[in-house]
mmCIF file with all atom_site columns, C-alpha atoms in Angstrom:
data_model
loop_
_atom_site.group_PDB
_atom_site.id
_atom_site.type_symbol
_atom_site.label_atom_id
_atom_site.label_alt_id
_atom_site.label_comp_id
_atom_site.label_asym_id
_atom_site.label_entity_id
_atom_site.label_seq_id
_atom_site.pdbx_PDB_ins_code
_atom_site.Cartn_x
_atom_site.Cartn_y
_atom_site.Cartn_z
_atom_site.occupancy
_atom_site.B_iso_or_equiv
_atom_site.pdbx_formal_charge
_atom_site.auth_seq_id
_atom_site.auth_comp_id
_atom_site.auth_asym_id
_atom_site.auth_atom_id
_atom_site.pdbx_PDB_model_num
ATOM 1   C CA . MET N 1 1   ? 96.211  135.025 114.940 1.00 0.00 ? 21  MET N CA 1
ATOM 2   C CA . ASN N 1 2   ? 97.127  133.417 111.620 1.00 0.00 ? 22  ASN N CA 1
ATOM 3   C CA . LEU N 1 3   ? 97.424  136.871 110.084 1.00 0.00 ? 23  LEU N CA 1
ATOM 4   C CA . LYS N 1 4   ? 99.937  137.891 112.740 1.00 0.00 ? 24  LYS N CA 1
ATOM 5   C CA . THR N 1 5   ? 101.959 134.672 112.236 1.00 0.00 ? 25  THR N CA 1
ATOM 6   C CA . SER N 1 6   ? 102.154 135.167 108.484 1.00 0.00 ? 26  SER N CA 1
ATOM 7   C CA . SER N 1 7   ? 103.283 138.778 108.917 1.00 0.00 ? 27  SER N CA 1
ATOM 8   C CA . ASN N 1 8   ? 106.012 137.599 111.302 1.00 0.00 ? 28  ASN N CA 1
ATOM 9   C CA . LEU N 1 9   ? 107.272 135.202 108.660 1.00 0.00 ? 29  LEU N CA 1
ATOM 10  C CA . GLU N 1 10  ? 107.365 137.965 106.088 1.00 0.00 ? 30  GLU N CA 1
ATOM 11  C CA . THR N 1 11  ? 109.212 140.437 108.321 1.00 0.00 ? 31  THR N CA 1
ATOM 12  C CA . ARG N 1 12  ? 111.980 138.172 109.523 1.00 0.00 ? 32  ARG N CA 1
ATOM 13  C CA . SER N 1 13  ? 115.237 139.976 109.096 1.00 0.00 ? 33  SER N CA 1
ATOM 14  C CA . LEU N 1 14  ? 118.626 138.731 107.987 1.00 0.00 ? 34  LEU N CA 1
ATOM 15  C CA . LEU N 1 15  ? 119.765 139.127 111.591 1.00 0.00 ? 35  LEU N CA 1
ATOM 16  C CA . ASP N 1 16  ? 117.041 136.713 112.711 1.00 0.00 ? 36  ASP N CA 1
ATOM 17  C CA . GLU N 1 17  ? 118.177 134.184 110.107 1.00 0.00 ? 37  GLU N CA 1
ATOM 18  C CA . LEU N 1 18  ? 121.803 134.491 111.188 1.00 0.00 ? 38  LEU N CA 1
ATOM 19  C CA . CYS N 1 19  ? 120.894 134.103 114.853 1.00 0.00 ? 39  CYS N CA 1
ATOM 20  C CA . ASN N 1 20  ? 119.047 130.886 114.008 1.00 0.00 ? 40  ASN N CA 1
ATOM 21  C CA . PHE N 1 21  ? 122.062 129.623 112.032 1.00 0.00 ? 41  PHE N CA 1
ATOM 22  C CA . GLU N 1 22  ? 123.934 128.754 115.232 1.00 0.00 ? 42  GLU N CA 1
ATOM 23  C CA . LYS N 1 23  ? 120.951 126.735 116.404 1.00 0.00 ? 43  LYS N CA 1
ATOM 24  C CA . GLY N 1 24  ? 121.047 124.687 113.205 1.00 0.00 ? 44  GLY N CA 1
ATOM 25  C CA . THR N 1 25  ? 117.602 125.774 112.027 1.00 0.00 ? 45  THR N CA 1
ATOM 26  C CA . VAL N 1 26  ? 118.478 127.850 108.969 1.00 0.00 ? 46  VAL N CA 1
ATOM 27  C CA . PHE N 1 27  ? 116.619 125.463 106.695 1.00 0.00 ? 47  PHE N CA 1
ATOM 28  C CA . ASP N 1 28  ? 113.519 123.418 107.189 1.00 0.00 ? 48  ASP N CA 1
ATOM 29  C CA . LEU N 1 29  ? 112.969 120.657 104.677 1.00 0.00 ? 49  LEU N CA 1
ATOM 30  C CA . GLY N 1 30  ? 109.772 119.519 106.321 1.00 0.00 ? 50  GLY N CA 1
ATOM 31  C CA . HIS N 1 31  ? 111.030 116.457 108.176 1.00 0.00 ? 51  HIS N CA 1
ATOM 32  C CA . PRO N 1 32  ? 113.524 116.093 111.039 1.00 0.00 ? 52  PRO N CA 1
ATOM 33  C CA . LEU N 1 33  ? 115.373 113.320 109.181 1.00 0.00 ? 53  LEU N CA 1
ATOM 34  C CA . LEU N 1 34  ? 115.954 115.492 106.109 1.00 0.00 ? 54  LEU N CA 1
ATOM 35  C CA . ASN N 1 35  ? 116.955 118.460 108.261 1.00 0.00 ? 55  ASN N CA 1
ATOM 36  C CA . ARG N 1 36  ? 119.449 116.347 110.195 1.00 0.00 ? 56  ARG N CA 1
ATOM 37  C CA . ILE N 1 37  ? 120.997 114.785 107.090 1.00 0.00 ? 57  ILE N CA 1
ATOM 38  C CA . THR N 1 38  ? 121.344 118.163 105.373 1.00 0.00 ? 58  THR N CA 1
ATOM 39  C CA . HIS N 1 39  ? 122.783 119.837 108.464 1.00 0.00 ? 59  HIS N CA 1
ATOM 40  C CA . CYS N 1 40  ? 125.382 117.084 108.949 1.00 0.00 ? 60  CYS N CA 1
ATOM 41  C CA . PHE N 1 41  ? 126.205 117.004 105.231 1.00 0.00 ? 61  PHE N CA 1
ATOM 42  C CA . LEU N 1 42  ? 126.874 120.743 105.114 1.00 0.00 ? 62  LEU N CA 1
ATOM 43  C CA . ASN N 1 43  ? 128.965 120.786 108.284 1.00 0.00 ? 63  ASN N CA 1
ATOM 44  C CA . ALA N 1 44  ? 131.102 117.828 107.272 1.00 0.00 ? 64  ALA N CA 1
ATOM 45  C CA . ALA N 1 45  ? 131.468 119.016 103.667 1.00 0.00 ? 65  ALA N CA 1
ATOM 46  C CA . GLY N 1 46  ? 132.913 122.278 104.944 1.00 0.00 ? 66  GLY N CA 1
ATOM 47  C CA . ILE N 1 47  ? 135.327 120.409 107.172 1.00 0.00 ? 67  ILE N CA 1
ATOM 48  C CA . GLY N 1 48  ? 136.341 118.162 104.273 1.00 0.00 ? 68  GLY N CA 1
ATOM 49  C CA . ALA N 1 49  ? 137.068 121.137 102.032 1.00 0.00 ? 69  ALA N CA 1
ATOM 50  C CA . VAL N 1 50  ? 139.158 122.832 104.714 1.00 0.00 ? 70  VAL N CA 1
ATOM 51  C CA . GLN N 1 51  ? 141.048 119.578 105.329 1.00 0.00 ? 71  GLN N CA 1
ATOM 52  C CA . ALA N 1 52  ? 141.810 119.149 101.610 1.00 0.00 ? 72  ALA N CA 1
ATOM 53  C CA . VAL N 1 53  ? 143.041 122.725 101.215 1.00 0.00 ? 73  VAL N CA 1
ATOM 54  C CA . ALA N 1 54  ? 145.148 122.486 104.396 1.00 0.00 ? 74  ALA N CA 1
ATOM 55  C CA . ARG N 1 55  ? 146.692 119.221 103.206 1.00 0.00 ? 75  ARG N CA 1
ATOM 56  C CA . ASP N 1 56  ? 147.490 120.791 99.842  1.00 0.00 ? 76  ASP N CA 1
ATOM 57  C CA . ALA N 1 57  ? 149.068 123.811 101.507 1.00 0.00 ? 77  ALA N CA 1
ATOM 58  C CA . TYR N 1 58  ? 151.173 121.552 103.705 1.00 0.00 ? 78  TYR N CA 1
ATOM 59  C CA . PHE N 1 59  ? 152.461 119.477 100.781 1.00 0.00 ? 79  PHE N CA 1
ATOM 60  C CA . THR N 1 60  ? 153.108 122.601 98.730  1.00 0.00 ? 80  THR N CA 1
ATOM 61  C CA . ALA N 1 61  ? 155.118 124.085 101.595 1.00 0.00 ? 81  ALA N CA 1
ATOM 62  C CA . ILE N 1 62  ? 157.091 120.868 102.114 1.00 0.00 ? 82  ILE N CA 1
ATOM 63  C CA . GLN N 1 63  ? 157.838 120.574 98.413  1.00 0.00 ? 83  GLN N CA 1
ATOM 64  C CA . GLY N 1 64  ? 158.867 124.245 98.276  1.00 0.00 ? 84  GLY N CA 1
ATOM 65  C CA . VAL N 1 65  ? 161.342 123.905 101.167 1.00 0.00 ? 85  VAL N CA 1
ATOM 66  C CA . ASP N 1 66  ? 163.181 120.965 99.656  1.00 0.00 ? 86  ASP N CA 1
ATOM 67  C CA . GLY N 1 67  ? 163.484 121.021 95.869  1.00 0.00 ? 87  GLY N CA 1
ATOM 68  C CA . SER N 1 68  ? 163.539 117.221 95.745  1.00 0.00 ? 88  SER N CA 1
ATOM 69  C CA . GLY N 1 69  ? 160.117 117.167 97.340  1.00 0.00 ? 89  GLY N CA 1
ATOM 70  C CA . GLY N 1 70  ? 161.401 116.087 100.801 1.00 0.00 ? 90  GLY N CA 1
ATOM 71  C CA . ILE N 1 71  ? 158.203 114.248 101.591 1.00 0.00 ? 91  ILE N CA 1
ATOM 72  C CA . PRO N 1 72  ? 158.704 111.287 103.900 1.00 0.00 ? 92  PRO N CA 1
ATOM 73  C CA . PRO N 1 73  ? 158.146 107.905 102.201 1.00 0.00 ? 93  PRO N CA 1
ATOM 74  C CA . GLU N 1 74  ? 155.129 107.034 104.340 1.00 0.00 ? 94  GLU N CA 1
ATOM 75  C CA . ILE N 1 75  ? 153.380 110.231 103.226 1.00 0.00 ? 95  ILE N CA 1
ATOM 76  C CA . SER N 1 76  ? 154.551 110.327 99.627  1.00 0.00 ? 96  SER N CA 1
ATOM 77  C CA . SER N 1 77  ? 151.906 107.830 98.481  1.00 0.00 ? 97  SER N CA 1
ATOM 78  C CA . VAL N 1 78  ? 149.225 110.036 100.026 1.00 0.00 ? 98  VAL N CA 1
ATOM 79  C CA . LYS N 1 79  ? 150.604 112.998 98.109  1.00 0.00 ? 99  LYS N CA 1
ATOM 80  C CA . LYS N 1 80  ? 150.582 111.090 94.827  1.00 0.00 ? 100 LYS N CA 1
ATOM 81  C CA . ASN N 1 81  ? 147.015 109.922 95.299  1.00 0.00 ? 101 ASN N CA 1
ATOM 82  C CA . GLY N 1 82  ? 145.694 113.049 96.999  1.00 0.00 ? 102 GLY N CA 1
ATOM 83  C CA . PHE N 1 83  ? 146.493 115.718 94.402  1.00 0.00 ? 103 PHE N CA 1
ATOM 84  C CA . PRO N 1 84  ? 147.516 114.166 91.094  1.00 0.00 ? 104 PRO N CA 1
ATOM 85  C CA . GLY N 1 85  ? 146.933 117.411 89.165  1.00 0.00 ? 105 GLY N CA 1
ATOM 86  C CA . LEU N 1 86  ? 149.136 119.609 91.348  1.00 0.00 ? 106 LEU N CA 1
ATOM 87  C CA . ARG N 1 87  ? 152.387 119.409 89.472  1.00 0.00 ? 107 ARG N CA 1
ATOM 88  C CA . GLY N 1 88  ? 153.198 123.114 89.433  1.00 0.00 ? 108 GLY N CA 1
ATOM 89  C CA . GLU N 1 89  ? 152.892 123.649 85.653  1.00 0.00 ? 109 GLU N CA 1
ATOM 90  C CA . THR N 1 90  ? 150.827 126.799 86.058  1.00 0.00 ? 110 THR N CA 1
ATOM 91  C CA . SER N 1 91  ? 148.997 128.357 88.923  1.00 0.00 ? 111 SER N CA 1
ATOM 92  C CA . ASN N 1 92  ? 145.681 127.987 87.038  1.00 0.00 ? 112 ASN N CA 1
ATOM 93  C CA . LYS N 1 93  ? 146.134 124.233 86.674  1.00 0.00 ? 113 LYS N CA 1
ATOM 94  C CA . SER N 1 94  ? 147.203 123.942 90.290  1.00 0.00 ? 114 SER N CA 1
ATOM 95  C CA . LEU N 1 95  ? 144.237 125.966 91.485  1.00 0.00 ? 115 LEU N CA 1
ATOM 96  C CA . GLU N 1 96  ? 141.876 123.938 89.315  1.00 0.00 ? 116 GLU N CA 1
ATOM 97  C CA . ALA N 1 97  ? 143.295 120.668 90.675  1.00 0.00 ? 117 ALA N CA 1
ATOM 98  C CA . MET N 1 98  ? 143.010 121.943 94.237  1.00 0.00 ? 118 MET N CA 1
ATOM 99  C CA . VAL N 1 99  ? 139.384 122.995 93.721  1.00 0.00 ? 119 VAL N CA 1
ATOM 100 C CA . LYS N 1 100 ? 138.507 119.615 92.181  1.00 0.00 ? 120 LYS N CA 1
ATOM 101 C CA . SER N 1 101 ? 140.226 117.782 95.015  1.00 0.00 ? 121 SER N CA 1
ATOM 102 C CA . ALA N 1 102 ? 138.600 119.930 97.691  1.00 0.00 ? 122 ALA N CA 1
ATOM 103 C CA . GLY N 1 103 ? 135.218 119.416 96.048  1.00 0.00 ? 123 GLY N CA 1
ATOM 104 C CA . LYS N 1 104 ? 135.643 115.643 95.933  1.00 0.00 ? 124 LYS N CA 1
ATOM 105 C CA . GLU N 1 105 ? 136.891 115.554 99.506  1.00 0.00 ? 125 GLU N CA 1
ATOM 106 C CA . SER N 1 106 ? 134.063 117.729 100.796 1.00 0.00 ? 126 SER N CA 1
ATOM 107 C CA . LEU N 1 107 ? 131.509 115.600 98.960  1.00 0.00 ? 127 LEU N CA 1
ATOM 108 C CA . GLN N 1 108 ? 132.930 112.412 100.506 1.00 0.00 ? 128 GLN N CA 1
ATOM 109 C CA . TRP N 1 109 ? 132.954 113.912 104.004 1.00 0.00 ? 129 TRP N CA 1
ATOM 110 C CA . GLY N 1 110 ? 129.452 115.306 103.573 1.00 0.00 ? 130 GLY N CA 1
ATOM 111 C CA . LEU N 1 111 ? 128.040 112.051 102.239 1.00 0.00 ? 131 LEU N CA 1
ATOM 112 C CA . ALA N 1 112 ? 129.618 110.083 105.064 1.00 0.00 ? 132 ALA N CA 1
ATOM 113 C CA . ALA N 1 113 ? 128.279 112.394 107.761 1.00 0.00 ? 133 ALA N CA 1
ATOM 114 C CA . GLY N 1 114 ? 124.842 112.727 106.193 1.00 0.00 ? 134 GLY N CA 1
ATOM 115 C CA . MET N 1 115 ? 124.519 108.996 105.648 1.00 0.00 ? 135 MET N CA 1
ATOM 116 C CA . TYR N 1 116 ? 125.707 108.106 109.150 1.00 0.00 ? 136 TYR N CA 1
ATOM 117 C CA . SER N 1 117 ? 123.461 110.677 110.792 1.00 0.00 ? 137 SER N CA 1
ATOM 118 C CA . GLY N 1 118 ? 120.449 109.666 108.725 1.00 0.00 ? 138 GLY N CA 1
ATOM 119 C CA . LEU N 1 119 ? 120.992 105.982 109.427 1.00 0.00 ? 139 LEU N CA 1
ATOM 120 C CA . THR N 1 120 ? 121.373 106.446 113.173 1.00 0.00 ? 140 THR N CA 1
ATOM 121 C CA . TYR N 1 121 ? 118.264 108.632 113.250 1.00 0.00 ? 141 TYR N CA 1
ATOM 122 C CA . GLY N 1 122 ? 116.259 106.185 111.140 1.00 0.00 ? 142 GLY N CA 1
ATOM 123 C CA . LEU N 1 123 ? 117.359 103.201 113.211 1.00 0.00 ? 143 LEU N CA 1
ATOM 124 C CA . LYS N 1 124 ? 116.515 105.058 116.410 1.00 0.00 ? 144 LYS N CA 1
ATOM 125 C CA . GLU N 1 125 ? 113.026 105.800 115.099 1.00 0.00 ? 145 GLU N CA 1
ATOM 126 C CA . ALA N 1 126 ? 112.525 102.251 113.809 1.00 0.00 ? 146 ALA N CA 1
ATOM 127 C CA . ARG N 1 127 ? 113.839 100.441 116.886 1.00 0.00 ? 147 ARG N CA 1
ATOM 128 C CA . GLY N 1 128 ? 112.713 102.973 119.472 1.00 0.00 ? 148 GLY N CA 1
ATOM 129 C CA . ALA N 1 129 ? 116.162 103.077 121.081 1.00 0.00 ? 149 ALA N CA 1
ATOM 130 C CA . HIS N 1 130 ? 119.474 104.785 120.501 1.00 0.00 ? 150 HIS N CA 1
ATOM 131 C CA . ASP N 1 131 ? 122.246 102.401 121.457 1.00 0.00 ? 151 ASP N CA 1
ATOM 132 C CA . TRP N 1 132 ? 125.524 100.939 120.272 1.00 0.00 ? 152 TRP N CA 1
ATOM 133 C CA . LYS N 1 133 ? 123.722 98.595  117.865 1.00 0.00 ? 153 LYS N CA 1
ATOM 134 C CA . ASN N 1 134 ? 122.394 101.511 115.820 1.00 0.00 ? 154 ASN N CA 1
ATOM 135 C CA . SER N 1 135 ? 125.876 103.025 115.746 1.00 0.00 ? 155 SER N CA 1
ATOM 136 C CA . ALA N 1 136 ? 127.458 99.748  114.655 1.00 0.00 ? 156 ALA N CA 1
ATOM 137 C CA . VAL N 1 137 ? 125.032 99.210  111.773 1.00 0.00 ? 157 VAL N CA 1
ATOM 138 C CA . ALA N 1 138 ? 125.221 102.835 110.631 1.00 0.00 ? 158 ALA N CA 1
ATOM 139 C CA . GLY N 1 139 ? 129.022 102.816 110.854 1.00 0.00 ? 159 GLY N CA 1
ATOM 140 C CA . ALA N 1 140 ? 129.301 99.576  108.890 1.00 0.00 ? 160 ALA N CA 1
ATOM 141 C CA . ILE N 1 141 ? 127.019 100.778 106.097 1.00 0.00 ? 161 ILE N CA 1
ATOM 142 C CA . THR N 1 142 ? 128.745 104.157 105.945 1.00 0.00 ? 162 THR N CA 1
ATOM 143 C CA . GLY N 1 143 ? 132.200 102.576 105.926 1.00 0.00 ? 163 GLY N CA 1
ATOM 144 C CA . ALA N 1 144 ? 131.281 100.185 103.119 1.00 0.00 ? 164 ALA N CA 1
ATOM 145 C CA . THR N 1 145 ? 129.753 103.000 101.102 1.00 0.00 ? 165 THR N CA 1
ATOM 146 C CA . LEU N 1 146 ? 132.855 105.157 101.514 1.00 0.00 ? 166 LEU N CA 1
ATOM 147 C CA . ALA N 1 147 ? 135.020 102.272 100.348 1.00 0.00 ? 167 ALA N CA 1
ATOM 148 C CA . LEU N 1 148 ? 132.926 102.106 97.173  1.00 0.00 ? 168 LEU N CA 1
ATOM 149 C CA . THR N 1 149 ? 133.795 105.750 96.377  1.00 0.00 ? 169 THR N CA 1
ATOM 150 C CA . LEU N 1 150 ? 137.505 104.961 96.219  1.00 0.00 ? 170 LEU N CA 1
ATOM 151 C CA . GLU N 1 151 ? 139.282 103.843 93.091  1.00 0.00 ? 171 GLU N CA 1
ATOM 152 C CA . ASP N 1 152 ? 140.198 100.159 92.875  1.00 0.00 ? 172 ASP N CA 1
ATOM 153 C CA . SER N 1 153 ? 138.027 99.045  95.794  1.00 0.00 ? 173 SER N CA 1
ATOM 154 C CA . THR N 1 154 ? 138.110 95.307  96.367  1.00 0.00 ? 174 THR N CA 1
ATOM 155 C CA . HIS N 1 155 ? 135.749 93.089  98.340  1.00 0.00 ? 175 HIS N CA 1
ATOM 156 C CA . GLU N 1 156 ? 138.324 92.832  101.133 1.00 0.00 ? 176 GLU N CA 1
ATOM 157 C CA . HIS N 1 157 ? 138.777 96.593  101.254 1.00 0.00 ? 177 HIS N CA 1
ATOM 158 C CA . ILE N 1 158 ? 135.024 97.182  101.425 1.00 0.00 ? 178 ILE N CA 1
ATOM 159 C CA . MET N 1 159 ? 134.681 94.687  104.278 1.00 0.00 ? 179 MET N CA 1
ATOM 160 C CA . GLN N 1 160 ? 137.636 96.223  106.119 1.00 0.00 ? 180 GLN N CA 1
ATOM 161 C CA . CYS N 1 161 ? 136.095 99.696  105.841 1.00 0.00 ? 181 CYS N CA 1
ATOM 162 C CA . ALA N 1 162 ? 132.717 98.376  107.015 1.00 0.00 ? 182 ALA N CA 1
ATOM 163 C CA . ILE N 1 163 ? 134.291 96.734  110.061 1.00 0.00 ? 183 ILE N CA 1
ATOM 164 C CA . THR N 1 164 ? 136.365 99.826  110.810 1.00 0.00 ? 184 THR N CA 1
ATOM 165 C CA . GLY N 1 165 ? 133.328 102.095 110.482 1.00 0.00 ? 185 GLY N CA 1
ATOM 166 C CA . ALA N 1 166 ? 131.316 99.886  112.798 1.00 0.00 ? 186 ALA N CA 1
ATOM 167 C CA . ALA N 1 167 ? 134.129 99.735  115.359 1.00 0.00 ? 187 ALA N CA 1
ATOM 168 C CA . ILE N 1 168 ? 134.781 103.477 115.385 1.00 0.00 ? 188 ILE N CA 1
ATOM 169 C CA . SER N 1 169 ? 131.121 104.459 115.614 1.00 0.00 ? 189 SER N CA 1
ATOM 170 C CA . THR N 1 170 ? 130.416 101.873 118.305 1.00 0.00 ? 190 THR N CA 1
ATOM 171 C CA . ALA N 1 171 ? 133.391 103.038 120.342 1.00 0.00 ? 191 ALA N CA 1
ATOM 172 C CA . ALA N 1 172 ? 132.303 106.662 119.948 1.00 0.00 ? 192 ALA N CA 1
ATOM 173 C CA . ASN N 1 173 ? 128.801 105.763 121.111 1.00 0.00 ? 193 ASN N CA 1
ATOM 174 C CA . LEU N 1 174 ? 130.053 103.811 124.120 1.00 0.00 ? 194 LEU N CA 1
ATOM 175 C CA . LEU N 1 175 ? 132.568 106.487 125.102 1.00 0.00 ? 195 LEU N CA 1
ATOM 176 C CA . THR N 1 176 ? 130.089 109.367 124.793 1.00 0.00 ? 196 THR N CA 1
ATOM 177 C CA . GLY N 1 177 ? 128.993 109.162 128.414 1.00 0.00 ? 197 GLY N CA 1
ATOM 178 C CA . ILE N 1 178 ? 132.502 108.696 129.788 1.00 0.00 ? 198 ILE N CA 1
ATOM 179 C CA . PHE N 1 179 ? 134.168 111.881 128.572 1.00 0.00 ? 199 PHE N CA 1
#
């Protein structure tokens, strides 16, 4: 029987691998915690990259429509901080800045999702229950960690992000059964 199992592993086709991709079992790192963290990291990193590119495309389109950069004042600070290298000197510099920004954004999104997922899983295993308390602790730690990745993070900003992360994750946990 072991011989048959090993031959099945050797003859798995690309189609089999792609079919398993939707189930989230493309990779097996040997432990459910590692698999979960990696899966969440990859999904969120992809979303972060798409979000960064979409934001850049939006600001490029807005700036192209109005030569003065017609960006509303409440968004203009986001534009300045979001893509400092996109000044339009050359398309190579703009593309390079966009790739760097998308990479940073995807890394932040991936780290946040992987960390949150790993913490909730670990707390569930340690406490033997999955409840709002696990979500609150995981959200607070993730929020504080994300605040540390930003430039010029202060103690107050880190605490605010920790409280916000805890509140959002707790609310999401409590509202899961309602909707």
